[in-house]
């Protein structure tokens, strides 16, 4: 099972907006609204931020938003802040009980 | 609060097996699946599969089928057993509670580092 495709890295300056894409196939991202996003700081445990494509979890800033079009899901971070610098992973249900993660994106705040 | 506590770090020789435990607390263990995810050093998250804590049904990623086994005990403990270890299995292994209807896992255990080295 292939990983979802994410850019290896993205960067932005404080206050800017960035978008991280997550490209799957018609068998996973394209077929189910069960895309989630996780934030992971170095040496730390991943934390869910968004599930079901757009649903922000408790305590997650509204600067974070999710969307999906066809086989591509996206995480947008607006008003970028230094503390947003982390690794971000998407995940999708892939049918028949299978799940799949993306390759991860390292966000650098310049 | 909901918590998953995993067993400690392991060092194994190539060809050996490793068994990691995941003790759940703060919720109805039988009502949720436990997923297993691993992360090799500097690498991405890799989904390994899940076990239905209620009935013991399992789903394994095809990448691990035949080498991994999930079990659960009535004491709210899940286990992951991985056999025929190679250096490529060196990773941090996480357990996490699954929300199947919404497609996410939360919370995650603290992770267990498995080092495979001769």
Short mmCIF file of N, CA and C in Angstrom, two decimals, chain A residues 6-11 18 20-21 36-50 60 64 75 77 80-91 101-109, chain B residues 39-45 94 108:
data_model
loop_
_atom_site.label_atom_id
_atom_site.label_comp_id
_atom_site.label_asym_id
_atom_site.label_seq_id
_atom_site.Cartn_x
_atom_site.Cartn_y
_atom_site.Cartn_z
N UNK A 6 2.90 13.82 -0.01
CA UNK A 6 2.97 15.17 0.54
C UNK A 6 4.29 15.81 0.11
N UNK A 7 4.32 17.14 0.02
CA UNK A 7 5.61 17.78 -0.23
C UNK A 7 6.53 17.54 0.96
N UNK A 8 7.80 17.33 0.69
CA UNK A 8 8.74 17.04 1.78
C UNK A 8 8.86 18.23 2.73
N UNK A 9 8.78 19.43 2.18
CA UNK A 9 8.94 20.60 3.01
C UNK A 9 8.17 21.78 2.43
N UNK A 10 7.72 22.64 3.31
CA UNK A 10 7.13 23.93 2.94
C UNK A 10 7.66 24.96 3.93
N UNK A 11 7.65 26.18 3.53
CA UNK A 11 8.10 27.23 4.43
C UNK A 11 7.30 28.51 4.21
N UNK A 18 0.13 29.14 4.43
CA UNK A 18 0.71 28.08 3.64
C UNK A 18 -0.31 26.95 3.52
N UNK A 20 -0.48 22.69 2.71
CA UNK A 20 0.19 21.41 2.52
C UNK A 20 -0.78 20.48 1.82
N UNK A 21 -0.35 19.94 0.70
CA UNK A 21 -1.22 19.04 -0.05
C UNK A 21 -0.97 17.59 0.35
N UNK A 36 -7.49 12.81 7.90
CA UNK A 36 -7.10 13.49 9.12
C UNK A 36 -5.68 14.04 8.99
N UNK A 37 -5.37 15.00 9.83
CA UNK A 37 -4.06 15.64 9.83
C UNK A 37 -3.48 15.59 11.24
N UNK A 38 -2.17 15.30 11.32
CA UNK A 38 -1.46 15.18 12.59
C UNK A 38 -0.26 16.13 12.58
N UNK A 39 -0.02 16.69 13.75
CA UNK A 39 1.14 17.56 13.95
C UNK A 39 2.11 16.82 14.85
N UNK A 40 3.39 16.85 14.49
CA UNK A 40 4.39 16.18 15.31
C UNK A 40 5.62 17.08 15.46
N UNK A 41 5.95 17.40 16.70
CA UNK A 41 7.18 18.12 16.99
C UNK A 41 8.31 17.12 17.17
N UNK A 42 9.54 17.54 16.93
CA UNK A 42 10.68 16.61 17.04
C UNK A 42 10.71 15.90 18.38
N UNK A 43 10.81 14.59 18.32
CA UNK A 43 10.89 13.78 19.53
C UNK A 43 9.59 13.65 20.30
N UNK A 44 8.50 14.12 19.71
CA UNK A 44 7.23 14.09 20.40
C UNK A 44 6.23 13.17 19.70
N UNK A 45 5.15 12.89 20.39
CA UNK A 45 4.10 12.03 19.88
C UNK A 45 3.20 12.83 18.92
N UNK A 46 2.77 12.22 17.80
CA UNK A 46 1.84 12.94 16.91
C UNK A 46 0.54 13.28 17.62
N UNK A 47 -0.06 14.36 17.19
CA UNK A 47 -1.31 14.84 17.77
C UNK A 47 -2.29 15.14 16.65
N UNK A 48 -3.52 14.65 16.78
CA UNK A 48 -4.51 14.90 15.74
C UNK A 48 -4.96 16.35 15.80
N UNK A 49 -5.07 16.96 14.64
CA UNK A 49 -5.52 18.34 14.56
C UNK A 49 -6.87 18.45 13.86
N UNK A 50 -7.01 17.71 12.78
CA UNK A 50 -8.21 17.76 11.96
C UNK A 50 -8.58 16.35 11.56
N UNK A 60 -7.56 23.20 18.94
CA UNK A 60 -6.80 23.53 17.74
C UNK A 60 -7.23 24.89 17.23
N UNK A 64 -5.94 26.81 11.54
CA UNK A 64 -5.74 25.55 10.82
C UNK A 64 -7.07 25.14 10.19
N UNK A 75 -4.17 20.93 3.92
CA UNK A 75 -4.15 21.58 5.22
C UNK A 75 -3.62 23.00 5.01
N UNK A 77 -2.66 26.61 6.83
CA UNK A 77 -2.35 27.30 8.07
C UNK A 77 -2.26 28.78 7.74
N UNK A 80 0.67 32.35 9.93
CA UNK A 80 1.73 31.46 10.38
C UNK A 80 2.46 32.02 11.60
N UNK A 81 2.70 31.16 12.57
CA UNK A 81 3.42 31.54 13.78
C UNK A 81 4.62 30.63 13.98
N UNK A 82 5.64 31.13 14.66
CA UNK A 82 6.85 30.32 14.86
C UNK A 82 6.55 28.96 15.51
N UNK A 83 5.58 28.91 16.39
CA UNK A 83 5.26 27.66 17.08
C UNK A 83 4.57 26.64 16.19
N UNK A 84 4.24 27.04 14.96
CA UNK A 84 3.64 26.09 14.02
C UNK A 84 4.70 25.21 13.37
N UNK A 85 5.97 25.56 13.55
CA UNK A 85 7.04 24.79 12.93
C UNK A 85 7.05 23.38 13.48
N UNK A 86 6.80 22.40 12.62
CA UNK A 86 6.65 21.00 13.02
C UNK A 86 6.54 20.16 11.74
N UNK A 87 6.40 18.86 11.95
CA UNK A 87 6.09 17.95 10.84
C UNK A 87 4.59 17.71 10.83
N UNK A 88 4.04 17.65 9.64
CA UNK A 88 2.61 17.43 9.48
C UNK A 88 2.37 16.20 8.60
N UNK A 89 1.47 15.35 9.06
CA UNK A 89 1.15 14.13 8.33
C UNK A 89 -0.35 14.08 8.05
N UNK A 90 -0.70 13.67 6.85
CA UNK A 90 -2.09 13.38 6.55
C UNK A 90 -2.29 11.87 6.65
N UNK A 91 -3.54 11.50 6.81
CA UNK A 91 -3.91 10.09 6.87
C UNK A 91 -5.29 9.95 6.23
N UNK A 101 -0.94 6.58 5.77
CA UNK A 101 -0.40 7.90 6.11
C UNK A 101 0.32 8.50 4.91
N UNK A 102 0.49 9.80 4.97
CA UNK A 102 1.30 10.49 3.99
C UNK A 102 2.77 10.43 4.37
N UNK A 103 3.59 10.92 3.48
CA UNK A 103 5.03 10.90 3.71
C UNK A 103 5.53 11.95 4.69
N UNK A 104 4.65 12.87 5.05
CA UNK A 104 5.03 13.90 6.00
C UNK A 104 5.60 15.14 5.34
N UNK A 105 5.32 16.29 5.93
CA UNK A 105 5.82 17.58 5.44
C UNK A 105 6.43 18.35 6.59
N UNK A 106 7.65 18.80 6.37
CA UNK A 106 8.32 19.61 7.39
C UNK A 106 8.03 21.07 7.12
N UNK A 107 7.37 21.71 8.07
CA UNK A 107 7.04 23.13 7.94
C UNK A 107 8.11 23.96 8.65
N UNK A 108 8.69 24.86 7.92
CA UNK A 108 9.67 25.79 8.48
C UNK A 108 9.09 27.19 8.47
N UNK A 109 9.14 27.84 9.61
CA UNK A 109 8.69 29.24 9.70
C UNK A 109 9.94 30.11 9.68
N UNK B 39 7.43 4.44 13.29
CA UNK B 39 8.17 5.54 12.68
C UNK B 39 9.66 5.26 12.81
N UNK B 40 10.28 4.92 11.70
CA UNK B 40 11.73 4.72 11.68
C UNK B 40 12.42 6.07 11.88
N UNK B 41 13.65 6.07 12.34
CA UNK B 41 14.35 7.32 12.62
C UNK B 41 14.34 8.27 11.42
N UNK B 42 13.81 9.46 11.63
CA UNK B 42 13.76 10.47 10.58
C UNK B 42 12.81 10.18 9.44
N UNK B 43 11.98 9.17 9.63
CA UNK B 43 11.09 8.75 8.54
C UNK B 43 9.63 9.06 8.86
N UNK B 44 8.78 8.66 7.95
CA UNK B 44 7.35 8.95 8.06
C UNK B 44 6.65 7.99 9.01
N UNK B 45 5.41 8.31 9.35
CA UNK B 45 4.54 7.41 10.08
C UNK B 45 4.09 6.29 9.14
N UNK B 94 4.16 2.96 18.02
CA UNK B 94 3.10 3.62 18.78
C UNK B 94 1.83 2.79 18.74
N UNK B 108 -2.33 8.90 21.40
CA UNK B 108 -1.26 7.97 21.08
C UNK B 108 -0.51 7.61 22.37
#
